[in-house]
Amino acid sequence: MIKIHSGKYNLKFRFVAGTSRGELTERDTWYVRITDDDSGVYGLGECAPIPGFSPDASPVFGETLAKICLEIQECMNEDGPDLDLISRIDPELPSVKMGFETALNDLHNGGKRVIFENGFHSGNKKIPINGLVWMGSRDFMEEQIYEKIREGFACIKIKIGAMDSGTELDILRGLRKKYGPQDLAIRVDANGAFSADEVHGFLDQLAQLKIHSIEQPLKPVFMEELSGLCRNSPVPIALDESLVGHAAHKERIIDEMRPAYIVLKPTLLGGFNETDQWIRLAGTKNIGWWITSFLESNIGLNALCQYVAEYDTALEQGLGTGKLYHNNIGSPLRLRGDRIYYSKIDSWDLTPIMSLFG
């Protein structure tokens, strides 16, 4: 007998996290637990929508998820816990699909938080990641930048758009004077902060600083303008939000936009199978890619790390470090320099969330 339960958990940030759509001090996430009553083995997955960013975030998300749990439970007890059941979940609920896909993989692999059996979970593969710099005051951003460099990051990603572009360029110029492109790769993430009129001048100045790439310089609604930028920008364009909601039109989006890179968030795209399709398509078009986490707890982050390890890529990934929340789930995920890895001497502490499932 298969039983499926879900539960909400409130994560508390260690600091005020500035985003392009406001500041975050806490966030809700939901866990799905799929249990085989005969063996007692269970798989865990995380559904992590964020209001204002995720297409499936809503005030009734918890009720919607609980209903889906009951529906999928009935199907599993009739047909078994088959991964194909994920296709029954509405594509407009990408974080739900992600949570179920993770939980089912975990269940199939013995309920040991093994989502993909590869070198990451065995402790033999470390994944290079970029150091993320959050929006905020100039002092706060510069403090983060130089802390990341001291920690050993060879690639940093700076969220921009919180201040005037002149100040942000000044920060970047000061950074580039100290660290050349051979010493430090700099990515910037605009989250659609620019207008079509101002973006060209900003890109010209970024090009002088040999910036690795700029992520989503315009909002996704400006498809024609973005398409032109991708073809003519002096700085490589990486698309992120422009991919969300286009599961059925992947090839059209790629062919029309032709970005240098695509930034893939499985929680926003509908899970790992959907992300695989984006990666395969990018490969046919000579487009680079990296995976980015979406403020998940360590349950989701663990799944993302193991997923990335399925691929042989040298690009720094946009994965979290597990240190974002002071009440995160205890896990074996560890960071050494700019490499995240799975420690074989540490274990999971799921105590904080076990009471969520009744």
Coordinates of C-alpha atoms in Angstrom, one line a residue:
M1 CA 0.0 0.0 0.0
I2 CA 1.3 3.4 -1.1
K3 CA 0.6 6.5 1.0
I4 CA 1.4 10.0 0.1
H5 CA 1.4 13.0 2.4
S6 CA 2.5 16.6 2.1
G7 CA 3.4 19.3 4.6
K8 CA 4.4 23.0 4.7
Y9 CA 7.6 24.2 6.3
N10 CA 8.6 27.8 6.9
L11 CA 12.3 28.5 6.2
K12 CA 13.9 31.5 7.9
F13 CA 16.7 33.4 6.0
R14 CA 19.9 34.3 7.8
F15 CA 19.7 37.8 6.3
V16 CA 17.4 39.9 4.3
A17 CA 17.6 38.5 0.8
G18 CA 17.1 41.2 -1.8
T19 CA 15.4 40.2 -5.1
S20 CA 14.2 42.1 -8.1
R21 CA 10.7 41.8 -6.7
G22 CA 11.3 42.7 -3.1
E23 CA 13.0 41.5 0.0
L24 CA 12.7 38.0 1.6
T25 CA 13.1 37.2 5.3
E26 CA 11.3 33.9 5.2
R27 CA 9.7 31.5 2.7
D28 CA 7.3 28.6 2.7
T29 CA 8.2 25.3 1.1
W30 CA 6.3 22.0 0.9
Y31 CA 7.5 18.4 1.1
V32 CA 6.0 15.3 -0.4
R33 CA 6.5 12.0 1.3
I34 CA 5.7 8.8 -0.7
T35 CA 5.7 5.7 1.6
D36 CA 5.6 2.0 0.8
D37 CA 3.7 0.7 3.9
D38 CA 4.8 -2.9 3.2
S39 CA 8.5 -2.0 3.5
G40 CA 8.4 1.2 5.5
V41 CA 10.6 2.9 2.9
Y42 CA 9.7 6.4 1.9
G43 CA 10.9 9.0 -0.6
L44 CA 11.0 12.7 0.0
G45 CA 10.6 15.5 -2.5
E46 CA 10.4 19.3 -2.3
C47 CA 7.9 21.6 -3.9
A48 CA 9.2 25.1 -3.6
P49 CA 7.2 27.8 -5.4
I50 CA 7.8 31.5 -4.6
P51 CA 5.0 34.0 -4.9
G52 CA 5.8 36.5 -7.7
F53 CA 8.2 34.2 -9.4
S54 CA 6.6 30.7 -9.8
P55 CA 3.6 30.1 -12.1
D56 CA 2.1 27.7 -9.5
A57 CA 2.5 29.9 -6.4
S58 CA -0.9 30.7 -5.0
P59 CA -2.7 31.2 -1.6
V60 CA -4.2 27.7 -2.1
F61 CA -1.1 25.9 -3.1
G62 CA -1.2 23.6 0.0
E63 CA -4.7 22.6 -0.7
T64 CA -3.9 21.9 -4.4
L65 CA -0.9 19.8 -3.4
A66 CA -2.9 17.8 -0.9
K67 CA -5.6 17.0 -3.6
I68 CA -2.9 15.9 -6.0
C69 CA -1.3 13.7 -3.4
L70 CA -4.7 11.8 -3.0
E71 CA -5.2 11.5 -6.7
I72 CA -1.6 10.2 -7.4
Q73 CA -1.9 7.8 -4.3
E74 CA -5.0 6.2 -5.9
C75 CA -3.2 5.8 -9.2
M76 CA -0.1 4.3 -7.5
N77 CA -2.1 1.8 -5.6
E78 CA -3.7 0.7 -8.8
D79 CA -0.7 0.7 -11.1
G80 CA 2.4 0.9 -8.8
P81 CA 4.7 3.9 -8.1
D82 CA 5.7 4.5 -11.8
L83 CA 7.5 7.7 -12.7
D84 CA 5.2 8.0 -15.7
L85 CA 2.5 9.1 -13.3
I86 CA 4.2 12.5 -13.1
S87 CA 2.8 13.2 -16.6
R88 CA -0.7 13.3 -15.0
I89 CA 0.3 16.4 -13.0
D90 CA -0.8 19.7 -14.7
P91 CA 2.2 21.3 -16.4
E92 CA 1.1 24.6 -14.9
L93 CA 2.3 23.1 -11.6
P94 CA 6.0 22.8 -12.2
S95 CA 7.2 22.7 -8.6
V96 CA 4.7 19.9 -7.8
K97 CA 6.1 17.9 -10.7
M98 CA 9.6 18.5 -9.4
G99 CA 8.6 17.4 -5.9
F100 CA 7.0 14.2 -7.0
E101 CA 9.8 13.3 -9.4
T102 CA 12.3 13.7 -6.6
A103 CA 10.2 11.7 -4.1
L104 CA 9.6 8.8 -6.6
N105 CA 13.3 8.6 -7.5
D106 CA 14.2 8.6 -3.8
L107 CA 11.6 5.8 -3.1
H108 CA 12.9 3.7 -6.0
N109 CA 16.5 4.0 -4.8
G110 CA 15.6 2.8 -1.3
G111 CA 14.6 5.9 0.5
K112 CA 18.1 7.1 1.3
R113 CA 17.9 10.5 -0.3
V114 CA 19.6 9.0 -3.4
I115 CA 17.8 10.7 -6.3
F116 CA 20.4 9.8 -8.9
E117 CA 23.0 7.1 -8.3
N118 CA 26.3 8.7 -9.4
G119 CA 29.6 10.0 -8.2
F120 CA 28.1 12.9 -6.3
H121 CA 26.2 10.8 -3.8
S122 CA 29.2 8.4 -3.4
G123 CA 31.3 11.4 -2.4
N124 CA 33.6 11.1 -5.4
K125 CA 32.4 14.1 -7.4
K126 CA 32.5 17.7 -6.4
I127 CA 30.5 20.3 -8.3
P128 CA 32.0 23.8 -9.0
I129 CA 29.4 26.5 -8.2
N130 CA 29.3 30.3 -8.6
G131 CA 29.3 32.5 -5.5
L132 CA 26.0 34.4 -5.3
V133 CA 26.0 38.1 -4.4
W134 CA 22.6 39.4 -3.3
M135 CA 21.2 42.8 -4.0
G136 CA 21.5 45.4 -1.3
S137 CA 23.5 48.5 -0.4
R138 CA 26.9 49.1 -2.0
D139 CA 28.7 48.2 1.2
F140 CA 26.6 45.0 1.6
M141 CA 27.3 43.9 -2.0
E142 CA 31.0 44.6 -1.9
E143 CA 31.3 42.8 1.5
Q144 CA 29.7 39.7 -0.1
I145 CA 31.9 39.9 -3.3
Y146 CA 35.2 39.9 -1.4
E147 CA 34.0 37.3 1.1
K148 CA 33.2 35.0 -1.8
I149 CA 36.7 35.6 -3.3
R150 CA 38.4 34.9 0.0
E151 CA 36.4 31.7 0.2
G152 CA 37.9 30.5 -3.1
F153 CA 35.2 31.2 -5.7
A154 CA 36.6 31.5 -9.2
C155 CA 33.2 32.6 -10.6
I156 CA 30.7 35.0 -8.9
K157 CA 27.2 36.0 -9.9
I158 CA 26.1 39.4 -8.9
K159 CA 22.4 40.3 -8.8
I160 CA 22.0 43.8 -10.2
G161 CA 19.1 46.2 -10.6
A162 CA 18.7 47.3 -7.0
M163 CA 20.8 50.5 -7.4
D164 CA 21.4 52.9 -10.2
S165 CA 23.4 51.4 -13.0
G166 CA 26.3 53.9 -12.5
T167 CA 26.9 52.6 -9.0
E168 CA 26.7 49.0 -10.1
L169 CA 29.2 49.6 -12.9
D170 CA 31.5 51.4 -10.5
I171 CA 31.4 48.3 -8.2
L172 CA 32.2 46.1 -11.2
R173 CA 35.0 48.3 -12.4
G174 CA 36.7 48.3 -9.0
L175 CA 36.4 44.5 -8.9
R176 CA 37.8 44.1 -12.4
K177 CA 40.8 46.3 -11.6
K178 CA 41.8 43.9 -8.9
Y179 CA 40.9 40.6 -10.6
G180 CA 41.3 40.1 -14.4
P181 CA 39.1 37.8 -16.4
Q182 CA 41.7 35.0 -16.2
D183 CA 41.4 35.2 -12.4
L184 CA 37.7 35.7 -11.8
A185 CA 34.7 35.1 -14.0
I186 CA 31.9 37.6 -13.3
R187 CA 28.2 36.8 -14.2
V188 CA 25.5 39.4 -13.6
D189 CA 21.8 38.7 -13.2
A190 CA 19.5 41.5 -14.2
N191 CA 16.2 39.7 -13.7
G192 CA 14.7 41.9 -16.4
A193 CA 15.7 45.1 -14.7
F194 CA 16.5 47.2 -17.8
S195 CA 14.3 48.9 -20.4
A196 CA 14.9 48.3 -24.1
D197 CA 16.2 51.8 -24.4
E198 CA 18.9 51.8 -21.7
V199 CA 20.1 48.2 -22.0
H200 CA 22.4 48.8 -25.0
G201 CA 24.6 51.4 -23.3
F202 CA 24.9 49.2 -20.2
L203 CA 25.9 46.2 -22.3
D204 CA 28.6 48.2 -24.0
Q205 CA 30.1 49.1 -20.7
L206 CA 29.9 45.6 -19.4
A207 CA 31.7 44.4 -22.5
Q208 CA 34.7 46.6 -21.6
L209 CA 34.9 44.7 -18.3
K210 CA 34.9 41.3 -20.0
I211 CA 31.8 40.1 -18.1
H212 CA 31.2 36.4 -18.6
S213 CA 27.4 36.8 -19.3
I214 CA 24.4 38.8 -18.3
E215 CA 21.3 36.9 -17.3
Q216 CA 17.8 38.1 -18.5
P217 CA 18.6 41.8 -19.2
L218 CA 15.0 42.4 -20.3
K219 CA 11.7 41.0 -19.0
P220 CA 10.4 37.9 -20.9
V221 CA 7.6 39.9 -22.5
F222 CA 10.1 41.7 -24.7
M223 CA 10.7 38.7 -26.9
E224 CA 11.6 40.6 -30.1
E225 CA 14.0 42.9 -28.3
L226 CA 15.6 40.0 -26.4
S227 CA 16.0 38.1 -29.7
G228 CA 17.9 41.0 -31.2
L229 CA 20.1 41.3 -28.1
C230 CA 21.0 37.6 -28.1
R231 CA 22.3 38.0 -31.7
N232 CA 24.1 41.3 -31.4
S233 CA 25.0 41.9 -27.7
P234 CA 28.7 42.5 -27.0
V235 CA 28.2 40.4 -23.8
P236 CA 26.8 36.8 -24.0
I237 CA 23.1 36.7 -23.0
A238 CA 21.8 34.0 -20.7
L239 CA 18.1 33.4 -20.6
D240 CA 16.2 32.3 -17.5
E241 CA 12.7 33.6 -17.0
S242 CA 12.1 33.5 -20.7
L243 CA 12.1 29.7 -20.6
V244 CA 9.4 29.4 -17.9
G245 CA 6.0 28.4 -19.1
H246 CA 7.2 27.2 -22.5
A247 CA 7.5 23.5 -22.0
A248 CA 5.5 22.8 -25.1
H249 CA 7.5 25.3 -27.2
K250 CA 11.1 24.7 -26.3
E251 CA 12.5 24.5 -29.8
R252 CA 10.6 27.6 -31.0
I253 CA 11.9 29.6 -28.0
I254 CA 15.5 28.5 -28.7
D255 CA 15.3 29.1 -32.4
E256 CA 13.8 32.5 -32.1
M257 CA 16.1 33.7 -29.2
R258 CA 19.4 31.9 -29.8
P259 CA 21.0 32.9 -26.5
A260 CA 24.6 32.1 -25.6
Y261 CA 23.4 30.3 -22.5
I262 CA 20.2 29.0 -20.9
V263 CA 19.8 29.0 -17.1
L264 CA 17.7 26.1 -16.0
K265 CA 15.7 25.9 -12.7
P266 CA 14.0 22.5 -12.6
T267 CA 11.6 23.8 -9.9
L268 CA 10.3 26.4 -12.4
L269 CA 10.5 24.1 -15.5
G270 CA 8.7 21.1 -14.2
G271 CA 11.4 18.7 -12.9
F272 CA 14.3 16.8 -14.3
N273 CA 12.7 15.2 -17.3
E274 CA 11.7 18.6 -18.6
T275 CA 15.2 20.0 -17.9
D276 CA 16.8 17.1 -19.8
Q277 CA 14.8 18.1 -22.8
W278 CA 16.1 21.7 -22.6
I279 CA 19.7 20.4 -22.2
R280 CA 19.4 18.1 -25.2
L281 CA 17.9 20.8 -27.3
A282 CA 20.7 23.3 -26.3
G283 CA 23.3 20.7 -27.3
T284 CA 21.9 20.6 -30.8
K285 CA 22.1 24.4 -31.1
N286 CA 25.6 24.8 -29.5
I287 CA 24.1 26.7 -26.6
G288 CA 25.7 26.5 -23.1
W289 CA 23.7 25.8 -20.0
W290 CA 23.9 25.6 -16.2
I291 CA 21.5 24.6 -13.5
T292 CA 20.4 27.1 -10.8
S293 CA 18.6 26.3 -7.6
F294 CA 15.5 28.3 -6.5
L295 CA 16.0 28.9 -2.8
E296 CA 15.1 25.3 -2.0
S297 CA 16.0 23.7 1.3
N298 CA 18.6 21.0 1.5
I299 CA 16.1 18.4 0.3
G300 CA 15.7 20.1 -3.1
L301 CA 19.4 21.2 -3.2
N302 CA 20.5 17.6 -2.7
A303 CA 18.3 16.5 -5.7
L304 CA 19.7 19.2 -7.9
C305 CA 23.3 18.4 -7.1
Q306 CA 22.8 14.7 -7.9
Y307 CA 21.1 15.7 -11.1
V308 CA 23.9 18.0 -12.2
A309 CA 26.4 15.1 -11.6
E310 CA 24.6 13.1 -14.3
Y311 CA 26.2 15.5 -16.8
D312 CA 29.9 16.1 -17.6
T313 CA 30.1 19.8 -17.5
A314 CA 32.9 22.1 -16.4
L315 CA 30.8 25.3 -16.2
E316 CA 30.1 26.6 -12.6
Q317 CA 26.6 25.8 -11.6
G318 CA 24.2 28.2 -9.8
L319 CA 23.6 25.9 -6.8
G320 CA 23.0 27.1 -3.3
T321 CA 25.3 26.1 -0.4
G322 CA 22.8 25.0 2.2
K323 CA 23.7 28.0 4.4
L324 CA 20.9 30.3 3.4
Y325 CA 18.5 29.4 6.2
H326 CA 19.1 29.1 9.9
N327 CA 16.5 26.3 10.2
N328 CA 17.5 24.3 7.1
I329 CA 17.3 20.5 7.1
G330 CA 20.5 18.9 8.4
S331 CA 22.3 17.2 5.5
P332 CA 25.6 15.8 4.3
L333 CA 26.0 18.6 1.8
R334 CA 29.2 20.5 2.3
L335 CA 31.2 23.2 0.7
R336 CA 35.0 23.3 0.2
G337 CA 36.2 26.4 -1.7
D338 CA 33.8 26.7 -4.6
R339 CA 33.0 23.0 -4.7
I340 CA 29.9 21.5 -3.2
Y341 CA 30.1 17.8 -2.3
Y342 CA 28.3 15.0 -0.4
S343 CA 30.1 14.1 2.8
K344 CA 30.1 10.3 3.6
I345 CA 30.7 10.9 7.3
D346 CA 27.7 13.1 7.9
S347 CA 24.0 12.2 7.9
W348 CA 20.6 13.6 7.4
D349 CA 18.6 15.1 10.2
L350 CA 14.9 15.0 9.1
T351 CA 13.5 15.6 12.6
P352 CA 12.3 19.2 11.8
I353 CA 9.9 18.0 9.1
M354 CA 8.8 14.5 10.1
S355 CA 5.9 15.9 12.2
L356 CA 4.5 17.6 9.0
F357 CA 3.2 14.3 7.7
G358 CA 1.0 13.2 10.6

